[in-house]
CSV table of C-alpha atoms in Angstrom, one decimal:
chain,number,residue,atom,x,y,z
E,964,MET,CA,2.6,169.2,11.8
E,965,MET,CA,4.9,172.3,12.4
E,966,ALA,CA,4.3,172.5,15.6
E,967,ASP,CA,5.0,169.5,16.7
E,968,TYR,CA,9.0,169.6,15.0
E,969,THR,CA,10.5,169.3,18.2
E,970,ALA,CA,8.3,166.2,19.6
E,971,PHE,CA,9.2,164.7,15.8
E,972,ASP,CA,12.9,165.2,16.3
E,973,MET,CA,12.7,163.9,19.8
E,974,ILE,CA,11.1,160.7,18.5
E,975,THR,CA,13.6,160.3,15.9
E,976,ASP,CA,16.7,161.1,18.3
E,977,MET,CA,15.3,158.6,20.5
E,978,ILE,CA,14.5,155.8,18.8
E,979,GLY,CA,17.7,156.2,16.0
E,980,LYS,CA,20.3,156.2,19.0
E,981,ALA,CA,18.2,153.5,20.8
E,982,THR,CA,18.2,150.9,18.4
E,983,GLY,CA,19.6,152.4,15.1
E,984,VAL,CA,16.5,152.2,13.4
E,985,PRO,CA,14.9,155.0,11.3
E,986,VAL,CA,11.8,157.2,11.7
E,987,SER,CA,9.9,158.9,9.4
E,988,PHE,CA,6.5,160.9,9.2
E,989,ILE,CA,4.4,161.2,6.0
E,990,PRO,CA,0.7,162.4,5.5
E,991,ASN,CA,-1.3,159.2,5.8
E,992,THR,CA,-2.5,159.5,1.8
E,993,ARG,CA,-2.4,156.7,-0.6
E,994,GLU,CA,0.3,158.7,-2.5
E,995,ASN,CA,2.7,159.2,-0.2
E,996,LEU,CA,2.6,155.4,1.0
E,997,SER,CA,2.7,154.2,-2.7
E,998,SER,CA,6.2,156.5,-2.7
E,999,TYR,CA,7.5,154.7,0.2
E,1000,ASP,CA,7.4,151.5,-1.7
E,1001,SER,CA,10.0,152.7,-4.0
E,1002,LEU,CA,12.2,152.8,-1.1
E,1003,LEU,CA,11.0,150.4,1.1
E,1004,SER,CA,10.5,146.5,1.0
E,1005,ALA,CA,7.3,146.4,3.3
E,1006,GLY,CA,4.6,147.3,0.3
E,1007,LEU,CA,3.2,150.0,2.6
E,1008,SER,CA,0.3,150.6,-0.5
E,1009,GLN,CA,-0.3,147.1,-0.2
E,1010,VAL,CA,-1.9,147.6,3.3
E,1011,ASN,CA,-3.5,150.4,2.9
E,1012,SER,CA,-6.9,149.4,3.0
E,1013,CYS,CA,-7.2,148.6,6.2
E,1014,ASN,CA,-7.2,152.2,7.2
E,1015,PHE,CA,-4.6,152.7,10.0
E,1016,GLU,CA,-6.3,153.2,13.3
E,1017,GLU,CA,-5.4,155.1,16.4
E,1018,GLU,CA,-4.0,153.6,19.2
E,1019,LYS,CA,-2.7,150.7,17.3
E,1020,LEU,CA,0.8,149.7,16.5
E,1021,TYR,CA,1.1,147.9,13.1
E,1022,CYS,CA,4.1,145.6,12.8
E,1023,ILE,CA,4.6,144.6,9.4
E,1024,GLU,CA,6.9,141.8,7.6
E,1025,ASP,CA,7.2,141.9,4.1
E,1026,LEU,CA,8.2,139.2,2.0
E,1027,LEU,CA,11.8,139.3,2.8
E,1028,HIS,CA,11.3,139.1,5.9
E,1029,VAL,CA,11.9,143.0,6.5
E,1030,HIS,CA,10.0,144.7,9.5
E,1031,THR,CA,8.4,148.0,9.5
E,1032,LEU,CA,6.3,149.7,12.4
E,1033,ILE,CA,3.2,152.0,12.0
E,1034,LEU,CA,1.5,154.5,14.0
E,1035,ARG,CA,-1.1,156.9,13.2
E,1036,ARG,CA,-2.1,160.3,14.2
E,1037,LYS,CA,-5.4,161.5,12.8
E,1038,LEU,CA,-5.3,164.8,14.6
E,1039,PRO,CA,-4.4,167.6,13.7
E,1040,ASP,CA,-2.6,166.5,10.7
E,1041,ASP,CA,-3.5,162.7,10.1
E,1042,LEU,CA,0.1,161.6,9.8
E,1043,LEU,CA,2.0,158.0,9.9
E,1044,MET,CA,5.0,157.6,11.8
E,1045,ILE,CA,6.9,154.7,10.0
E,1046,ILE,CA,9.8,153.0,11.5
E,1047,GLY,CA,11.6,151.1,9.6
E,1048,SER,CA,12.5,148.9,7.3
E,1049,PHE,CA,14.9,146.5,9.8
E,1050,LEU,CA,15.8,143.0,10.4
E,1051,THR,CA,15.3,141.1,13.4
E,1052,ALA,CA,17.6,138.3,13.0
E,1053,GLU,CA,20.6,138.5,10.9
E,1054,PRO,CA,19.8,136.0,7.8
E,1055,GLY,CA,22.0,133.0,7.4
E,1056,ASP,CA,22.6,131.4,3.9
E,1057,GLU,CA,19.5,128.8,4.0
E,1058,GLU,CA,17.2,131.5,5.3
E,1059,ILE,CA,18.4,133.8,2.0
E,1060,ILE,CA,17.9,130.5,0.1
E,1061,ARG,CA,14.4,129.7,1.6
E,1062,VAL,CA,13.4,133.2,1.0
E,1063,MET,CA,14.8,133.6,-3.0
E,1064,SER,CA,12.9,130.1,-3.3
E,1065,ALA,CA,9.4,131.3,-1.7
E,1066,ASN,CA,9.8,134.3,-4.1
E,1067,ALA,CA,10.7,132.9,-7.5
E,1068,MET,CA,13.8,134.9,-7.3
E,1069,HIS,CA,16.5,134.3,-10.0
E,1070,PRO,CA,19.6,132.6,-8.2
E,1071,SER,CA,21.8,135.8,-10.1
E,1072,THR,CA,20.4,138.1,-7.5
E,1073,LYS,CA,21.7,136.2,-4.5
E,1074,PRO,CA,24.7,138.6,-4.1
E,1075,ALA,CA,22.8,142.0,-4.8
E,1076,LEU,CA,19.9,140.3,-1.7
E,1077,ILE,CA,22.8,139.9,0.6
E,1078,ASP,CA,24.2,143.3,-0.3
E,1079,TYR,CA,20.7,144.7,0.7
E,1080,TYR,CA,20.2,143.2,4.0
E,1081,ARG,CA,23.5,144.4,5.1
E,1082,SER,CA,22.1,147.7,4.3
E,1083,LEU,CA,19.5,147.6,7.1
E,1084,PRO,CA,19.5,148.2,10.6
E,1085,LEU,CA,19.3,144.4,13.3
E,1086,ALA,CA,17.1,145.5,15.8
E,1087,LYS,CA,14.9,143.1,18.4
E,1088,LEU,CA,11.7,143.3,17.3
E,1089,SER,CA,10.5,144.0,21.1
E,1090,TYR,CA,13.0,146.6,21.9
E,1091,VAL,CA,11.8,148.5,18.7
E,1092,ARG,CA,8.3,148.0,19.7
E,1093,TYR,CA,9.1,149.2,23.3
E,1094,PHE,CA,10.2,152.8,21.9
E,1095,ALA,CA,7.2,152.9,19.4
E,1096,GLY,CA,5.1,152.8,22.7
E,1097,ILE,CA,7.1,155.8,24.3
E,1098,ALA,CA,6.7,157.8,20.9
E,1099,GLY,CA,3.4,157.4,21.4
E,1100,ARG,CA,2.9,159.7,24.3
E,1101,PHE,CA,4.6,162.4,22.3
E,1102,LEU,CA,2.3,161.7,19.6
E,1103,TYR,CA,-0.9,161.7,21.4
E,1104,GLY,CA,0.2,163.9,24.6
E,1105,ARG,CA,-0.7,160.8,27.0
E,1106,THR,CA,0.3,157.7,27.7
E,1107,VAL,CA,-1.3,155.1,25.2
E,1108,LYS,CA,-1.7,151.2,25.8
E,1109,PHE,CA,-1.5,150.0,22.1
E,1110,ASP,CA,-3.2,147.2,20.5
E,1111,MET,CA,-0.1,145.1,18.8
E,1112,ILE,CA,-1.6,144.3,15.0
E,1113,ASN,CA,0.5,142.2,13.3
E,1114,LEU,CA,0.2,141.9,9.3
E,1115,SER,CA,2.6,139.7,7.1
E,1116,LEU,CA,2.9,140.3,3.5
E,1117,SER,CA,3.7,136.7,2.2
E,1118,PRO,CA,2.2,134.8,-0.3
E,1119,LEU,CA,0.0,132.7,2.1
E,1120,SER,CA,-1.5,135.8,3.5
E,1121,SER,CA,-1.8,137.9,0.0
E,1122,GLY,CA,-3.5,135.1,-2.0
E,1123,SER,CA,-1.9,136.7,-5.1
E,1124,ILE,CA,1.8,137.0,-7.1
E,1125,THR,CA,4.1,138.5,-5.7
E,1126,PRO,CA,6.0,141.2,-7.1
E,1127,PHE,CA,9.3,139.4,-7.4
E,1128,GLN,CA,7.7,136.6,-9.2
E,1129,GLU,CA,5.3,138.9,-11.5
E,1130,ASN,CA,8.6,140.7,-12.7
E,1131,PRO,CA,11.9,138.8,-11.7
E,1132,GLY,CA,13.9,141.4,-14.0
E,1133,ALA,CA,13.0,143.7,-11.1
E,1134,GLN,CA,14.7,142.2,-8.4
E,1135,LEU,CA,18.5,143.2,-9.3
E,1136,THR,CA,17.1,147.0,-10.0
E,1137,PHE,CA,15.3,147.2,-6.5
E,1138,PHE,CA,18.3,146.2,-4.8
E,1139,LYS,CA,20.7,148.0,-6.3
E,1140,GLU,CA,18.3,151.4,-6.0
E,1141,VAL,CA,17.9,151.0,-2.3
E,1142,GLU,CA,21.6,150.2,-1.8
E,1143,LYS,CA,22.4,153.5,-3.9
E,1144,LEU,CA,20.1,155.7,-2.1
E,1145,PHE,CA,21.8,154.3,1.4
E,1146,ASP,CA,25.2,154.8,0.3
E,1147,LEU,CA,24.4,158.4,-1.0
E,1148,GLU,CA,23.2,159.3,2.3
E,1149,LYS,CA,26.1,158.0,4.1
E,1150,LYS,CA,28.6,159.6,1.9
E,1151,MET,CA,26.8,162.7,2.4
E,1152,MET,CA,26.8,162.5,6.0
E,1153,TRP,CA,30.2,162.3,6.5
E,1154,GLU,CA,31.2,165.1,4.0
E,1155,ILE,CA,28.9,167.4,5.9
E,1156,GLU,CA,30.1,166.3,9.6
E,1157,HIS,CA,33.9,166.8,8.3
E,1158,GLY,CA,32.7,170.3,6.8
E,1159,ASN,CA,33.3,169.3,2.9
E,1160,ARG,CA,31.2,171.9,1.5
E,1161,LYS,CA,32.0,170.8,-2.7
E,1162,GLU,CA,31.8,167.2,-2.0
E,1163,ALA,CA,28.3,167.7,0.2
E,1164,LEU,CA,27.1,169.6,-2.6
E,1165,GLN,CA,27.9,166.8,-5.5
E,1166,THR,CA,26.7,164.4,-3.2
E,1167,TYR,CA,23.6,166.0,-2.8
E,1168,GLU,CA,23.2,166.5,-6.5
E,1169,GLU,CA,23.4,163.0,-7.1
E,1170,LEU,CA,21.5,162.2,-4.4
E,1171,TYR,CA,18.3,164.7,-6.1
E,1172,LEU,CA,18.7,163.4,-9.4
E,1173,TYR,CA,18.3,160.0,-7.9
E,1174,VAL,CA,15.2,161.3,-5.9
E,1175,LYS,CA,13.8,163.0,-9.0
E,1176,LYS,CA,13.2,160.2,-11.4
E,1177,ARG,CA,10.7,159.1,-8.6
E,1178,LEU,CA,8.9,162.2,-8.8
E,1179,HIS,CA,5.1,161.3,-10.8
E,1180,ARG,CA,3.3,163.5,-12.1
E,1181,GLU,CA,0.4,163.5,-9.7
E,1182,LYS,CA,2.6,163.4,-6.5
E,1183,GLN,CA,5.7,165.2,-7.1
E,1184,LEU,CA,5.1,168.0,-4.4
E,1185,GLN,CA,4.6,165.4,-1.4
E,1186,THR,CA,7.2,163.1,-3.0
E,1187,ALA,CA,9.7,166.4,-3.1
E,1188,ARG,CA,8.5,167.7,0.3
E,1189,CYS,CA,9.3,164.3,1.7
E,1190,HIS,CA,12.6,163.6,0.5
E,1191,SER,CA,13.2,167.5,1.7
E,1192,HIS,CA,12.2,166.5,5.3
E,1193,SER,CA,14.3,163.5,5.3
E,1194,LEU,CA,17.5,165.8,3.7
E,1195,ASN,CA,16.8,168.0,6.8
E,1196,VAL,CA,17.1,165.5,9.3
E,1197,LEU,CA,20.4,164.3,7.9
E,1198,CYS,CA,21.8,167.4,7.6
E,1199,ARG,CA,20.9,168.2,11.2
E,1200,LYS,CA,21.9,165.2,12.7
E,1201,SER,CA,25.5,165.6,10.8
E,1202,ALA,CA,26.4,168.8,12.1
E,1203,GLN,CA,25.9,167.5,15.6
E,1204,TYR,CA,28.1,164.8,14.8
E,1205,SER,CA,30.6,167.2,13.8
E,1206,GLY,CA,30.2,168.8,17.2
E,1207,VAL,CA,27.9,171.6,16.7
E,1208,HIS,CA,25.6,172.3,19.4
E,1209,VAL,CA,22.2,171.3,19.5
E,1210,SER,CA,21.3,174.3,20.6
E,1211,LEU,CA,22.3,176.0,17.4
E,1212,LEU,CA,21.1,173.3,15.2
E,1213,HIS,CA,17.3,173.7,16.6
E,1214,GLU,CA,16.7,177.0,15.0
E,1215,ALA,CA,17.7,176.0,11.8
E,1216,SER,CA,16.0,172.9,11.7
E,1217,GLU,CA,12.7,174.3,12.8
E,1218,HIS,CA,13.3,177.2,9.7
E,1219,HIS,CA,13.6,174.9,7.5
E,1220,THR,CA,10.8,172.7,8.2
E,1221,ILE,CA,8.7,175.8,7.6
E,1222,ARG,CA,10.2,176.3,4.7
E,1223,ILE,CA,9.6,172.9,3.9
E,1224,GLU,CA,5.5,172.7,4.6
E,1225,GLN,CA,5.6,176.0,2.5
E,1226,ALA,CA,7.1,175.2,-0.8
E,1227,MET,CA,5.2,175.5,-3.5
E,1228,SER,CA,6.8,173.3,-5.9
E,1229,PRO,CA,9.9,170.8,-6.1
E,1230,GLY,CA,11.9,173.4,-7.8
E,1231,GLU,CA,11.4,175.9,-5.1
E,1232,LEU,CA,12.2,172.8,-2.9
E,1233,HIS,CA,15.5,172.0,-4.2
E,1234,ASP,CA,16.8,175.6,-4.1
E,1235,GLY,CA,15.7,176.1,-0.7
E,1236,ASP,CA,17.3,172.7,0.1
E,1237,ILE,CA,20.7,174.0,-1.3
E,1238,ARG,CA,20.8,177.0,0.2
E,1239,MET,CA,19.7,174.9,3.6
E,1240,LEU,CA,22.5,172.2,3.3
E,1241,GLY,CA,25.2,175.2,2.6
E,1242,GLU,CA,23.5,177.0,6.2
E,1243,TYR,CA,24.4,173.3,7.6
E,1244,LEU,CA,27.9,173.1,6.1
E,1245,THR,CA,28.8,177.0,7.7
E,1246,LEU,CA,27.6,175.9,10.8
E,1247,VAL,CA,30.4,172.9,11.0
E,1248,GLN,CA,32.6,174.8,9.5
E,1249,ASN,CA,32.8,177.8,11.6
E,1250,LEU,CA,31.1,176.5,14.8
E,1251,SER,CA,32.1,172.8,15.3
E,1252,MET,CA,33.1,172.0,19.1
E,1253,LYS,CA,33.8,168.8,18.5
E,1254,GLU,CA,37.3,168.8,19.9
E,1255,TYR,CA,36.2,171.1,23.2
E,1256,SER,CA,35.7,169.8,26.6
E,1257,LYS,CA,31.8,169.5,27.7
E,1258,SER,CA,32.2,172.7,30.0
E,1259,ILE,CA,33.7,174.9,26.8
E,1260,ARG,CA,31.0,173.2,24.8
E,1261,GLN,CA,28.5,174.6,27.2
E,1262,VAL,CA,29.9,178.3,27.2
E,1263,THR,CA,30.5,178.7,23.7
E,1264,ALA,CA,26.8,177.2,22.8
E,1265,PHE,CA,25.7,179.9,25.3
E,1266,ILE,CA,27.4,182.4,24.1
E,1267,LEU,CA,26.5,181.7,20.3
E,1268,THR,CA,22.8,182.1,21.4
E,1269,ASN,CA,23.0,185.0,23.9
E,1270,LEU,CA,24.8,187.6,21.7
E,1271,GLY,CA,22.5,190.5,21.9
E,1272,ALA,CA,22.7,190.0,25.5
E,1273,GLU,CA,25.4,191.3,28.1
E,1274,ILE,CA,27.8,188.2,29.1
E,1275,ASN,CA,30.3,188.3,31.6
E,1276,LEU,CA,32.6,185.6,33.0
E,1277,GLY,CA,30.9,185.0,36.0
E,1278,THR,CA,27.3,184.3,34.7
E,1279,LEU,CA,29.5,181.8,32.4
E,1280,ALA,CA,31.6,180.5,34.8
E,1281,GLU,CA,28.4,179.6,37.1
E,1282,LEU,CA,26.7,177.9,34.1
E,1283,CYS,CA,29.2,175.1,34.1
E,1284,SER,CA,30.0,174.9,37.9
E,1285,LEU,CA,34.0,176.3,37.5
E,1286,SER,CA,35.7,179.5,39.0
E,1287,PRO,CA,36.2,182.4,36.8
E,1288,THR,CA,39.5,182.2,36.8
E,1289,TYR,CA,40.2,178.6,36.2
E,1290,LEU,CA,37.3,179.0,33.2
E,1291,ALA,CA,39.3,181.5,31.2
E,1292,ALA,CA,42.4,179.7,31.3
E,1293,LEU,CA,40.5,176.5,30.2
E,1294,PHE,CA,38.7,178.6,27.6
E,1295,LYS,CA,42.0,180.1,26.1
E,1296,LYS,CA,43.7,176.9,26.3
E,1297,GLU,CA,40.7,175.0,24.1
E,1298,THR,CA,39.9,177.7,21.6
E,1299,GLY,CA,43.0,179.8,21.5
E,1300,MET,CA,41.7,182.9,22.5
E,1301,THR,CA,40.1,184.7,25.5
E,1302,VAL,CA,36.4,185.0,26.3
E,1303,GLY,CA,36.2,188.4,25.1
E,1304,GLN,CA,38.1,187.7,22.1
E,1305,PHE,CA,35.4,185.1,21.0
E,1306,ILE,CA,32.4,187.0,21.8
E,1307,THR,CA,33.6,189.9,20.0
E,1308,ILE,CA,34.7,187.6,16.4
E,1309,ARG,CA,31.2,185.9,16.6
E,1310,ARG,CA,29.0,189.3,17.3
E,1311,ILE,CA,31.3,190.5,13.9
E,1312,GLN,CA,30.3,187.2,12.4
E,1313,LEU,CA,26.9,187.7,12.7
E,1314,ALA,CA,27.0,191.6,12.1
E,1315,SER,CA,28.2,190.7,8.6
E,1316,ASP,CA,25.7,188.5,7.7
E,1317,LEU,CA,22.9,190.8,9.1
E,1318,LEU,CA,24.7,193.5,6.7
E,1319,ILE,CA,24.4,191.2,4.1
E,1320,GLN,CA,21.0,189.5,4.1
E,1321,SER,CA,19.0,192.2,6.0
E,1322,GLY,CA,17.9,195.6,5.2
E,1323,MET,CA,18.2,196.7,8.8
E,1324,GLN,CA,20.1,199.6,9.5
E,1325,ILE,CA,23.8,199.7,11.1
E,1326,GLN,CA,22.6,201.5,14.2
E,1327,GLU,CA,20.0,198.9,14.7
E,1328,ILE,CA,22.6,195.8,14.0
E,1329,ALA,CA,24.7,197.8,16.6
E,1330,LEU,CA,21.8,197.5,19.1
E,1331,TYR,CA,21.0,193.9,18.3
E,1332,LEU,CA,24.1,192.9,19.2
E,1333,GLY,CA,24.9,194.4,22.3
E,1334,PHE,CA,26.6,198.0,21.2
E,1335,GLN,CA,24.9,200.8,22.8
E,1336,ASP,CA,27.6,203.3,21.2
E,1337,THR,CA,27.5,202.6,17.0
E,1338,SER,CA,30.5,204.7,16.4
E,1339,TYR,CA,32.4,202.1,19.0
E,1340,PHE,CA,30.7,199.3,17.0
E,1341,SER,CA,31.8,200.5,13.4
E,1342,ARG,CA,35.3,200.6,15.1
E,1343,VAL,CA,35.4,196.8,16.2
E,1344,PHE,CA,34.0,196.0,13.4
E,1345,ARG,CA,37.2,198.0,11.0
E,1346,LYS,CA,39.2,196.4,13.2
E,1347,GLU,CA,37.9,192.7,12.9
E,1348,THR,CA,37.1,193.0,8.8
E,1349,GLY,CA,39.3,195.8,7.8
E,1350,MET,CA,36.4,198.1,6.5
E,1351,THR,CA,33.3,200.0,8.2
E,1352,PRO,CA,30.0,198.7,8.1
E,1353,GLN,CA,29.0,200.9,5.4
E,1354,ALA,CA,31.6,199.5,2.6
E,1355,PHE,CA,31.3,196.1,4.1
E,1356,ARG,CA,27.4,196.2,2.8
E,1357,ARG,CA,28.4,198.0,-0.5
E,1358,LYS,CA,30.8,195.9,-1.0
E,1359,HIS,CA,28.5,193.0,-0.5
E,1360,LYS,CA,25.6,193.8,-1.8
E,1361,ILE,CA,22.1,193.8,-0.3
E,1362,ILE,CA,19.9,190.7,-0.9
E,1363,ARG,CA,17.1,191.6,0.3
């Protein structure tokens, strides 16, 4: 699963941008399907017995006429790609009444049902199916012509009492829980996008407490891991919306994907997620390029991913098809500093992080950042920070 992260990322972005429908990837186990039942209304665990097959696209319509699409990939990881939930048409008042009647829902829950419908994306089923087919190429590594399997979860097809008939008191709770989850995620995305560290961390803790209640003893780690993967995507997308270049987000996102897969307990995941949120917020606060032109975003992204290399104005100008003179003037106008000043500041910022968080020798850090002379590196570092690298390291201590 880790090796295919880029493909997962690409699929999520493609379908999300084209249709507005969320995409999730989970291991194909009854426990994971059951845990999704608490957040999706499709009743996925009810159809687990059909044993999803490869090269088939399952289109599920639930008791509330909400749709979910599923693809399975057996090798190398046996996972399910879940697209949804979403509506194919905005329900009118008459349709809502029919849904409530069919599911024996109490009239008092009508406002909550309406709010629940409003929280779901609206997309044409044929459109979502089309992009699901494209996603299959990335999942399988080849073009696949999918067989369409329509599964309708309704009282007539199930032949049993619906969850709403069996426990009417759970109706309002279900809708309110889904609404709260959506609201918390939207709020946290907004806080991350605007670099509001304190508020984002507070919202995360609310979201974590909400998810923690759903960590049943026998599937704690799996559910927590799914939550962490979702949080990673949410943070990455929020940082991207803020203007942080995607090339700068890929490394952080991939690192945390591996970290999540290797975690051994929900507590370890929680601690790592807090660090992850802080790292994305730092990227937003330091590297947001939302106000920059496309050319300057290209240039700054190249600089930030090549801080250890020799960078000259001619190379940067060629990168964005501008003359060196015009690029220099445009860069100064948009960033408030020269290209050289920008490179130096970013190198010293990275050097500061390495002094605190790594055990690298100062000479190694200097060479890593393109300073061939350690003494010169020390002079530049002192000019920017007010202290030598040695003093900076002593003051902030070495974490590892």
